[in-house]
Coordinates of C-alpha atoms and ligand atoms in Angstrom, one line a residue:
X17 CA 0.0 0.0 0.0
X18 CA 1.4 3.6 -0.7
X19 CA 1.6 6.1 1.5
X20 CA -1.4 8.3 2.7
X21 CA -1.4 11.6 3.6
X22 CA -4.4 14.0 4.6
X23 CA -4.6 18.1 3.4
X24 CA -8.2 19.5 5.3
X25 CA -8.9 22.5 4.1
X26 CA -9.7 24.9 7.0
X27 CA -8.5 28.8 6.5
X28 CA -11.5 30.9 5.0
X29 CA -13.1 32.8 7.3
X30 CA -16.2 31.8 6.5
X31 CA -18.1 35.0 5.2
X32 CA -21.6 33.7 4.6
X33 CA -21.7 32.8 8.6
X34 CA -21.8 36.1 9.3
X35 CA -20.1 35.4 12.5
X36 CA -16.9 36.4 15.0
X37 CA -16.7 32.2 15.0
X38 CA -14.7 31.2 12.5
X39 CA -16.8 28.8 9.9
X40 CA -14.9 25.6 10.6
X41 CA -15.2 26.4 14.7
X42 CA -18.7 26.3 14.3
X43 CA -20.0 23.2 16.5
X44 CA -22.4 20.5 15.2
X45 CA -23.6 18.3 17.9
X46 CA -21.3 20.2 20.5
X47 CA -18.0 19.5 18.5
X48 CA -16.2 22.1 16.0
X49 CA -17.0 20.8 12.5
X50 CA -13.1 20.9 11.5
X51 CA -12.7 18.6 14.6
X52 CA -15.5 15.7 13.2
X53 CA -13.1 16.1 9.9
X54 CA -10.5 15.1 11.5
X55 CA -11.9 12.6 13.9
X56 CA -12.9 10.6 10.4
X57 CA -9.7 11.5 9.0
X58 CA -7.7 9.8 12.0
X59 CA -9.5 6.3 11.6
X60 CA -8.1 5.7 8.9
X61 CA -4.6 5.0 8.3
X62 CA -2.7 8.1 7.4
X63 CA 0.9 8.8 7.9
X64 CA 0.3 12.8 8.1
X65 CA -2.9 15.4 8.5
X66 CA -1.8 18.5 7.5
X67 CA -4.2 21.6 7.8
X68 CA -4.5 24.4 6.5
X69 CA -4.7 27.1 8.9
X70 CA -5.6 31.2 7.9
X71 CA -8.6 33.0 9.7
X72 CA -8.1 31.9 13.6
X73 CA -5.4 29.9 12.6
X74 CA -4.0 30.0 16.7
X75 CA -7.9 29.1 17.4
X76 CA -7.8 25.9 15.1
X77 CA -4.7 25.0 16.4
X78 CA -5.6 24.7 20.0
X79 CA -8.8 22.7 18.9
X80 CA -7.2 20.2 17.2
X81 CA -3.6 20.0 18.5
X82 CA -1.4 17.4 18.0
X83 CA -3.3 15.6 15.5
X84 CA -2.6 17.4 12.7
X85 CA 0.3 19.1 11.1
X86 CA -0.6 22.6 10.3
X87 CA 0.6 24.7 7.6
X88 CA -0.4 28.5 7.2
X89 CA -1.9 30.6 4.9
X90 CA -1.8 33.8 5.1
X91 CA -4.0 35.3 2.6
X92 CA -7.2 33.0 1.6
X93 CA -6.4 33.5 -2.5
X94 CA -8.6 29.8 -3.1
X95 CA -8.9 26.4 -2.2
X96 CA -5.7 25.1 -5.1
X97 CA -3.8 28.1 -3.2
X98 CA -4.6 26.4 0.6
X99 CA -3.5 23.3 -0.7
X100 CA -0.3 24.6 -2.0
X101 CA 0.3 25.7 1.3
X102 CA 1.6 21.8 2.1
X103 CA 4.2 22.0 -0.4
X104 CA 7.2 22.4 1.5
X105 CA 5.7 19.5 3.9
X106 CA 4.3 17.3 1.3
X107 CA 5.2 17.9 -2.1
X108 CA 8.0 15.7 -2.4
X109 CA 6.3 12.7 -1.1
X110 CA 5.4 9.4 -3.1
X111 CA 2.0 8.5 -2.3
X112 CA -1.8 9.4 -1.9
X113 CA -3.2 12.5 -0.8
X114 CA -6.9 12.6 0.4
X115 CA -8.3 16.6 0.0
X116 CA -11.2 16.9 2.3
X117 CA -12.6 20.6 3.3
X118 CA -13.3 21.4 6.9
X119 CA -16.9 22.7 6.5
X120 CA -18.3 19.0 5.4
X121 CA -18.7 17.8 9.0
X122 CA -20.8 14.9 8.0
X123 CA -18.6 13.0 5.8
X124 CA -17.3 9.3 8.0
X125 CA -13.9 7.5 7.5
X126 CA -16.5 4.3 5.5
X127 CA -16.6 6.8 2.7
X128 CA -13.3 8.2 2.4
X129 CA -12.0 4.3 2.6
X130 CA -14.6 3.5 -0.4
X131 CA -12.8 7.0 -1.9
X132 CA -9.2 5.9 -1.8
X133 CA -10.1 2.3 -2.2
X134 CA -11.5 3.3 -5.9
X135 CA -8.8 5.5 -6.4
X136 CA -5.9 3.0 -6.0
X137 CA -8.2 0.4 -7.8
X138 CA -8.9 2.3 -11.3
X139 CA -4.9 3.7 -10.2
X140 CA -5.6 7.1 -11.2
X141 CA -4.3 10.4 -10.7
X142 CA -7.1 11.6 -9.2
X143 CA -10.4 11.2 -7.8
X144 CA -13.1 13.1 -6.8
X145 CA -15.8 12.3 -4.5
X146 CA -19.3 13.7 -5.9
X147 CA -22.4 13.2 -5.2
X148 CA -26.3 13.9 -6.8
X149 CA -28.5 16.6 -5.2
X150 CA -31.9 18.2 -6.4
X151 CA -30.5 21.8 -5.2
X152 CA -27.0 21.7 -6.4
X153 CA -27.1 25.8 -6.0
X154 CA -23.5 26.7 -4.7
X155 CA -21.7 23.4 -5.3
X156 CA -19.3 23.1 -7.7
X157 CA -20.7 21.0 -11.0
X158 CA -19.5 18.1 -12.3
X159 CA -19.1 18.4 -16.1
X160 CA -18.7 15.0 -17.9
X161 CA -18.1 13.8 -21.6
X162 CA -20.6 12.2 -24.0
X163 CA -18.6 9.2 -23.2
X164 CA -19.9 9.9 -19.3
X165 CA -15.8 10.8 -18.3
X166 CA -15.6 13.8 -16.3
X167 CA -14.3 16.1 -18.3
X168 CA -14.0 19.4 -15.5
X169 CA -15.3 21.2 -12.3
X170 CA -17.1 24.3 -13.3
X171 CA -18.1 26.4 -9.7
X172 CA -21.4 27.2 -9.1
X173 CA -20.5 31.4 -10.0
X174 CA -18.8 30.6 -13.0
X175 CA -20.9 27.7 -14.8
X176 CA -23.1 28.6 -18.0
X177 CA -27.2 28.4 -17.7
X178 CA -26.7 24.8 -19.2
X179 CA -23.9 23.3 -16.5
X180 CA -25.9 24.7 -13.5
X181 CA -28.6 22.2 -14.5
X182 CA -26.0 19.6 -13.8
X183 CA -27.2 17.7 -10.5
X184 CA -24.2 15.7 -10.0
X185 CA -21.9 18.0 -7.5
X186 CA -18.2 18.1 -6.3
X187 CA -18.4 17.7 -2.2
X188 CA -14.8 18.9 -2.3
X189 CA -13.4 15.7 -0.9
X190 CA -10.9 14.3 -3.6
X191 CA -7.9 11.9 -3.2
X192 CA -4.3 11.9 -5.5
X193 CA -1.6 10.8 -6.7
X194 CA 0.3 13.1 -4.4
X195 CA 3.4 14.4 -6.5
X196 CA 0.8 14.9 -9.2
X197 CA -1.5 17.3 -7.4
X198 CA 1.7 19.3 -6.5
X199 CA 2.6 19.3 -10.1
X200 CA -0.5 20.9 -11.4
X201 CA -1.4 23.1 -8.8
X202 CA 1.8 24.9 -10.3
X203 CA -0.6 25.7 -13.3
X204 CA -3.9 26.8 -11.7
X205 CA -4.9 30.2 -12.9
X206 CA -6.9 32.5 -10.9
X207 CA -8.8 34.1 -14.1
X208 CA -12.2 33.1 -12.9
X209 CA -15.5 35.1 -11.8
X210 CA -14.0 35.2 -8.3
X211 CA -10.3 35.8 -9.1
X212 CA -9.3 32.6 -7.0
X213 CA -7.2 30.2 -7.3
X214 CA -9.7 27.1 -7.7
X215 CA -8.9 23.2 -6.5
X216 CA -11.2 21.7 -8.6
X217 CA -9.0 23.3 -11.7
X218 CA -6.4 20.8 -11.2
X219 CA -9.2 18.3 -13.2
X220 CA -9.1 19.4 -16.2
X221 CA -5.4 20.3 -15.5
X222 CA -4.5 16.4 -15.6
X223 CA -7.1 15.3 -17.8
X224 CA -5.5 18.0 -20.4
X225 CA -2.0 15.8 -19.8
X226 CA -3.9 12.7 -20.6
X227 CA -3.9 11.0 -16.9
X228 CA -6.8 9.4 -15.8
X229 CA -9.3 11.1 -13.4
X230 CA -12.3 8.9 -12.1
X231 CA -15.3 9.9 -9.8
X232 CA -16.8 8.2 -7.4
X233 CA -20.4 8.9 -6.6
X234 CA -21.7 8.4 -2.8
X235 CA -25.1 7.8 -2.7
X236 CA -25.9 9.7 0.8
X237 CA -25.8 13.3 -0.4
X238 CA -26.4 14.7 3.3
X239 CA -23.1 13.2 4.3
X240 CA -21.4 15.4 2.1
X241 CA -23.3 18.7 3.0
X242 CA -20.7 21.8 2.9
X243 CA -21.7 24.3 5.4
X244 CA -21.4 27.6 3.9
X245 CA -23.9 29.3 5.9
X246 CA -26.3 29.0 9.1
X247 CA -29.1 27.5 7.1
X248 CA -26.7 24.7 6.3
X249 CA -25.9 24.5 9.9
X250 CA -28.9 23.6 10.7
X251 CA -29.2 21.0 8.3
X252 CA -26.0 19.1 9.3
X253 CA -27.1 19.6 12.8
X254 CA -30.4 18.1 12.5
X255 CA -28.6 15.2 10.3
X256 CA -26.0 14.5 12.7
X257 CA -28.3 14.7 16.0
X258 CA -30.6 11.7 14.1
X259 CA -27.6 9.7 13.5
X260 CA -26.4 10.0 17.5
X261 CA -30.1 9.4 18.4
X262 CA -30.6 6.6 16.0
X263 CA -27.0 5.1 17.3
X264 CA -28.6 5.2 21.2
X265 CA -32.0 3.6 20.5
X266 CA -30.3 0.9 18.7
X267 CA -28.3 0.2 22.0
X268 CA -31.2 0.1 23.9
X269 CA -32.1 3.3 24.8
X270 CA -35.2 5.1 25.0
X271 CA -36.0 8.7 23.2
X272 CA -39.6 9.1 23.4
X273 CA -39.5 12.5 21.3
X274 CA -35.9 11.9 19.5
X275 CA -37.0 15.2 17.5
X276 CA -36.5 17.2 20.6
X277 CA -33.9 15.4 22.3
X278 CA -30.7 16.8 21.6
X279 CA -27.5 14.7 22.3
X280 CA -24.0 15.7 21.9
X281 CA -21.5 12.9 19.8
X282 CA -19.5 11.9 23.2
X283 CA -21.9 11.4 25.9
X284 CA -22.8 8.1 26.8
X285 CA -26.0 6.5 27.9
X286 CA -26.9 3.0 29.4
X287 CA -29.4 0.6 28.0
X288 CA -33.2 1.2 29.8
X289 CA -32.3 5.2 30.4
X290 CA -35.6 6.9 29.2
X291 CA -34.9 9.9 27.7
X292 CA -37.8 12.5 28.0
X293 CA -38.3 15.5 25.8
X294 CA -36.8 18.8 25.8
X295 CA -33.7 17.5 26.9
X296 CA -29.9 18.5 26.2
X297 CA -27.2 16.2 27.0
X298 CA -24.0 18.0 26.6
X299 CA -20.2 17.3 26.3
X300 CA -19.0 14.4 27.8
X301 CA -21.7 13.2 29.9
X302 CA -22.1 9.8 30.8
X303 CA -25.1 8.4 32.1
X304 CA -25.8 4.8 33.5
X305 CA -28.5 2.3 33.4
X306 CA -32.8 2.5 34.1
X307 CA -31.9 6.2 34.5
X308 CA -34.8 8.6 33.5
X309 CA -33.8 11.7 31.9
X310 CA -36.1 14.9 31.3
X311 CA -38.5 16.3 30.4
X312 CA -37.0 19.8 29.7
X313 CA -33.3 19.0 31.3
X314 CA -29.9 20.4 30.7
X315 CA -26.9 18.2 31.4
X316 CA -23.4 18.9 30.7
X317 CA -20.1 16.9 31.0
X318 CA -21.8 15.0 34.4
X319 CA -21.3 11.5 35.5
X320 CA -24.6 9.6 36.3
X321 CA -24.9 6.3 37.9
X322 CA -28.0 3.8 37.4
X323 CA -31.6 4.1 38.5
X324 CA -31.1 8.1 38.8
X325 CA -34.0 10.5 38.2
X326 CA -33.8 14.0 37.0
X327 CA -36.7 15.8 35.9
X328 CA -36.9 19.2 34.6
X329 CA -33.3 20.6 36.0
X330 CA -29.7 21.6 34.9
X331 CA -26.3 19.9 35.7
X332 CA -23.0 20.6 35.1
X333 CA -19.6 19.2 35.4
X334 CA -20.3 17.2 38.5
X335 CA -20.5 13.8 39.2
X336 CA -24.0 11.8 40.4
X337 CA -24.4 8.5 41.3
X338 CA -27.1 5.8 41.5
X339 CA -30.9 6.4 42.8
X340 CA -30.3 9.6 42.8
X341 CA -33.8 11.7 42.7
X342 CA -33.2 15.5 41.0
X343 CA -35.8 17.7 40.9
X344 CA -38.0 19.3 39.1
X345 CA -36.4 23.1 39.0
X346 CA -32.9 21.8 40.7
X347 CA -29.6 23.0 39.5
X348 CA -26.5 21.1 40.1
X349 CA -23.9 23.2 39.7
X350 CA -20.1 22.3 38.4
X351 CA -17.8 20.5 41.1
X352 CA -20.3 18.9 42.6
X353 CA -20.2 15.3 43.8
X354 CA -23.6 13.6 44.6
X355 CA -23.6 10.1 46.3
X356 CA -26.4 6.9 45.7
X357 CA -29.7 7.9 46.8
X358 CA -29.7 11.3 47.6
X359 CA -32.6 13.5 46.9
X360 CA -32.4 17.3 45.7
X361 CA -36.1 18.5 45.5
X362 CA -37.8 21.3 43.8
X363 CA -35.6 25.0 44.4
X364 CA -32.3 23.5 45.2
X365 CA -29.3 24.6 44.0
X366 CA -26.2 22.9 44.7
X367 CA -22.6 24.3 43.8
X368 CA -19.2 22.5 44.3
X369 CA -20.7 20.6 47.4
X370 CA -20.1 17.0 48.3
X371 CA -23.6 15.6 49.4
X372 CA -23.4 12.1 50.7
X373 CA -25.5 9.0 50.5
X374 CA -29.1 9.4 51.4
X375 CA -28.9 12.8 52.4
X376 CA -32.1 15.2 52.0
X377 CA -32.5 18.9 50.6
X378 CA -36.2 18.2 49.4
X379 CA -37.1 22.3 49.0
X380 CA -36.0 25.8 48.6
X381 CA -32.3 25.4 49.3
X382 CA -28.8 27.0 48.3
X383 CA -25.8 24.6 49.7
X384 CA -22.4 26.2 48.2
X385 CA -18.7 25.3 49.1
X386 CA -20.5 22.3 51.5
X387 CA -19.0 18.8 52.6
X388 CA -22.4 17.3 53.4
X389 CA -22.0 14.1 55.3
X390 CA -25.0 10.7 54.7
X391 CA -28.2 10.8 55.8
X392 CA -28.5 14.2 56.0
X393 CA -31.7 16.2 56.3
X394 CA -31.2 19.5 54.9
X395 CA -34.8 21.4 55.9
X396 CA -37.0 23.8 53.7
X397 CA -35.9 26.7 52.7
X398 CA -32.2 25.9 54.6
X399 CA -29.1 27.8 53.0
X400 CA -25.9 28.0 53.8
X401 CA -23.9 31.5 53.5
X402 CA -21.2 30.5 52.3
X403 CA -19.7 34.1 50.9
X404 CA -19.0 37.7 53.0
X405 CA -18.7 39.2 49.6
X406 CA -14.9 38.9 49.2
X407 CA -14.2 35.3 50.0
X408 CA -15.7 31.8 50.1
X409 CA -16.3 29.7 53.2
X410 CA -16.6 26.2 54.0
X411 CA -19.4 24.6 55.5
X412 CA -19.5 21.2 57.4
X413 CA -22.0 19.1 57.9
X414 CA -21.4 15.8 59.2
X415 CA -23.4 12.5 59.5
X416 CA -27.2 12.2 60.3
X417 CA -27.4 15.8 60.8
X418 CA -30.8 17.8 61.3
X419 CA -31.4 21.3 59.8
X420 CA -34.3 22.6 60.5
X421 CA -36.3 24.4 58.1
X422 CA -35.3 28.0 57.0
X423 CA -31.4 28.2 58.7
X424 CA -28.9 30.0 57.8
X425 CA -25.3 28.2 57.9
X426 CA -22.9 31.0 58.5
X427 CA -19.6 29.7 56.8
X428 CA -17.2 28.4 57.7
X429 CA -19.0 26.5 60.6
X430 CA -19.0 22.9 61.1
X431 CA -22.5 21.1 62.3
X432 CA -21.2 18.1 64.3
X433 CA -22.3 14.5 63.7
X434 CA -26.0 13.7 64.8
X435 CA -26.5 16.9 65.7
X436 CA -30.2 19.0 66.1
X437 CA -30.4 23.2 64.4
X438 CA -33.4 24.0 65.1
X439 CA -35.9 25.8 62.6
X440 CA -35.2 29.3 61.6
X441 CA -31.8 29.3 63.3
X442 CA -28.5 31.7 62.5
X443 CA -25.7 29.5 63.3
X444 CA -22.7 31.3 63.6
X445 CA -20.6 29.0 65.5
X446 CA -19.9 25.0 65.7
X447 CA -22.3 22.7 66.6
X448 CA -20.9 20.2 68.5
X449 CA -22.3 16.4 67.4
X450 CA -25.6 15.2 69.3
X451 CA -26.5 18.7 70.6
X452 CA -29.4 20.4 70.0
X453 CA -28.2 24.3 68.9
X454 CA -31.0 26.9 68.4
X455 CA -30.1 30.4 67.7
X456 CA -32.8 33.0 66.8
X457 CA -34.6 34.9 69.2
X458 CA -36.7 33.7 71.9
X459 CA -40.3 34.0 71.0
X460 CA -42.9 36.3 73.4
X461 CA -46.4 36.0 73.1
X462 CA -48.1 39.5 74.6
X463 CA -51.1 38.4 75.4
X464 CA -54.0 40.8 74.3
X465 CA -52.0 43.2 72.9
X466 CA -53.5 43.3 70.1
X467 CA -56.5 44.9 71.2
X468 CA -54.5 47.0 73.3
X469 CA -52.9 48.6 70.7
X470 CA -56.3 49.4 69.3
X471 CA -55.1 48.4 66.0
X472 CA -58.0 45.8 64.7
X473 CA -60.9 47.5 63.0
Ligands
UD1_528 C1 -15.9 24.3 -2.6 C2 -15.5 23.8 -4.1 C3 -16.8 23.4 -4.7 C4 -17.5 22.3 -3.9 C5 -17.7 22.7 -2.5 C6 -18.1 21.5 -1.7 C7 -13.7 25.3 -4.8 C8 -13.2 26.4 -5.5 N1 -14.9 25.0 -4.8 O1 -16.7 25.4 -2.8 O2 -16.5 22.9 -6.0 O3 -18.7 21.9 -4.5 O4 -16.5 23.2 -1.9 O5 -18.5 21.9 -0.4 O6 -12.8 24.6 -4.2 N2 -10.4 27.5 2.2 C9 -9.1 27.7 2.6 N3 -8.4 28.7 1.9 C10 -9.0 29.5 0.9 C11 -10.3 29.2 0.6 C12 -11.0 28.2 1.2 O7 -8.6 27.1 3.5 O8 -8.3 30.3 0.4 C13 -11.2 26.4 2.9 C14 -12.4 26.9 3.7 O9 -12.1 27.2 5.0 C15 -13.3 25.7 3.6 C16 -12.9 25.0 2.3 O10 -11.6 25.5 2.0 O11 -13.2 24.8 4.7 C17 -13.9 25.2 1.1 O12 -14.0 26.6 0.9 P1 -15.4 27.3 0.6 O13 -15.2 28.7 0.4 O14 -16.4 26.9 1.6 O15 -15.7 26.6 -0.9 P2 -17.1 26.4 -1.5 O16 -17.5 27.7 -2.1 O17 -18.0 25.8 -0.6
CA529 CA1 -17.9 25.1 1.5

């Protein structure tokens, strides 16, 4: 086998997004689409990825890092000219080159394999992957021969009444002979309606000099879908969120309104897990078995362990485990770490708080910067005060501990093991374990006072 190498096209800017993002930044299904390029690109066996960097090069960079090679460019003159851009790296090389750009996020290593495999089969010089479409409006056109040989690429601006007709498209993935495609990038030309330097010249280039140039047609259309703009977005969003759904029903999971269940590519979810509508599962959350997930829930980069509930509530970065019971209208917030069968009721917000097995906050409750012990009972409307508007305190609360409804914890404190706060109580101090600590003011019942004060009507 010869030698593969990789060029991914990835330094316009990306003018019909109308965004500060730079076009191949652009997330579908939570991950940058340059980044599902290359997450194709690296299953199959390439000795070197090399991409081409321009608008946010330093951005692209950090997104993909060491997986690819990167070469600059520093003005965006076409796609021949990006290419060219991996001369120094690649030019010299004997072997073959796959093109692919970084805007087709839906394109999978199956067809790029079926790509090169055809290419090294019919051993030509170049191959281009194309594909049929109803609307071919902004795709380069494939133009063929009456003998049904393609004969050129002819871009959407440029193409005559009579070759925009043409359904059959380039999806600007192509593969090589790799010292060829050096070779005739040298003679690209940028006379053309938009002055650039166009990839898909280097066709008719090599046809010109007699070597052989073969297509190969994919059947799937949407899995070559260039993203150009939001509308297209969309599209390759909604694509790409069916395949993930589709993937997790197949392994036994249930979406009851998959339309309006919206899962990112790496999160995880374990067979039985009902997944209710309105939900978002975000980033790199994992979530175990017989779980039930929604409706209308937000979860992002958590840990989950079987049997949990969460209805109606938001989580982030934070770690909950097994018969757990969230919600409705909690919020888990990130560095939190949630044992087995705790329950966080309606109102509760929890922030970078350890809450341990069984423990309680059923209603109405802010626990912040909070080591909460098991078996906990955390009462209505309990908080603890946990910031004196400069710095963050700690607050303990060990084992079996009682807090009666509507206390403040004043941190840092520390509530001691088995201990009693009694309802509506500022607790400024330590409790030591077993006692029984109120602090609020005693009450005084003056009796008949009220008519004493003359104030009834
Ligand atoms: C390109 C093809 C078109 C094909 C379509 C498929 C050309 C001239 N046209 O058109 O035949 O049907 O893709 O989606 O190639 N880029 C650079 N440097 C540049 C210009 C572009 O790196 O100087 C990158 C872009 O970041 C993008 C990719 O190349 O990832 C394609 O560029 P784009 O402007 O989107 O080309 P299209 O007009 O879609
Ligand atoms: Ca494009």
């Amino acid at each position: 086998m010869l030698n593969r190498y990789a060029i991914i096209l990835a330094a316009g800017q990306g003018t019909r997004m109308k965004s500060k993002l730079y076009k191949v930044l652009h997330p579908v299904c939570g991950k940058p689409m340059v980044q599902h390029v290359v997450d194709q690109v690296l299953k199959l066996n390439i000795a070197n990825i090399v991409t081409i960097i321009g608008h946010g090069a330093d951005l692209v960079k950090a997104t993909l890092g060491e997986q690819s090679s990167y070469a600059l460019q520093e003005k965006q003159l076409g796609t021949a000219h990006a290419v060219m851009q991996a001369k120094e790296m690649l030019a010299s090389k004997e072997g073959v080159t796959l093109v692919v750009c970084g805007d087709t996020p839906l394109i999978t290593a199956e067809t790029f394999d079926a790509l090169i495999k055809n290419h090294e089969e019919k051993s030509a010089t170049a191959t281009i992957l194309t594909a049929w479409t109803d609307d071919p409006t902004g795709y380069g056109r494939i133009v063929r021969n009456e003998k049904g040989l393609v004969e050129k690429i002819v871009e959407h601006k440029d193409a005559s009444e009579e070759e925009r007709c043409i359904k059959e498209i380039n999806t600007g993935t192509y593969c090589f002979d790799n010292k060829a495609l050096f070779e005739a990038l040298e003679k690209v030309s940028n006379d053309n309606v938009q002055g650039e330097y166009y990839l898909p010249d280097v066709i008719e280039i090599m046809k010109s000099e007699g070597k052989v140039v073969s297509a190969f047609q994919t059947n799937d259309f949407a899995e070559t879908l260039g993203v150009n703009d939001r509308i297209a977005l969309s599209e390759a969003e909604s694509i790409m969120r069916k395949r993930i759904n589709q993937a997790h029903m197949r392994n036994g999971v249930t979406l009851i309104d998959p339309v309006s269940t919206y899962i990112d590519l790496d999160v995880e979810i374990g067979s039985d897990t009902v997944i209710y509508p309105g939900t978002m599962l975000r980033g790199t959350t994992k979530i175990g078995n017989d779980c039930q997930i929604g409706p209308n829930t937000e979860i992002k980069d958590c840990r989950i362990g079987n049997e949990t509930t969460i209805r109606q509530s938001a989580a982030f970065n934070s770690v909950i485990g097994a018969s757990v019971n969230i919600g409705p209208f909690a919020h888990i917030r990130p560095q939190s770490e949630i044992f087995d069968e705790v329950k966080i009721g309606n109102f509760v917000e929890i922030k970078k708080s350890v809450f341990g097995k069984g423990s309680k906050a059923s209603h109405l409750s802010y626990i912040g910067d909070a080591e909460v012990g098991s078996d906990v009972n955390i009462g209505c409307g309990s908080i603890t005060v946990n910031y004196d508007g400069k710095n963050k305190f700690l607050t303990k609360i060990e084992d079996e501990v009682f807090i009666g409804c509507n206390s403040n914890l004043v941190a840092p404190v520390t509530i001691g093991k088995g201990a009693y706060v009694a309802a509506g109580s500022t607790i400024t101090k330590d409790v030591p374990g077993e006692a029984l600590s109120i602090a609020r003011a005693r009450q005084e019942n003056k009796e008949n006072y009220v008519n004493k004060l003359n104030i009834k009507k």
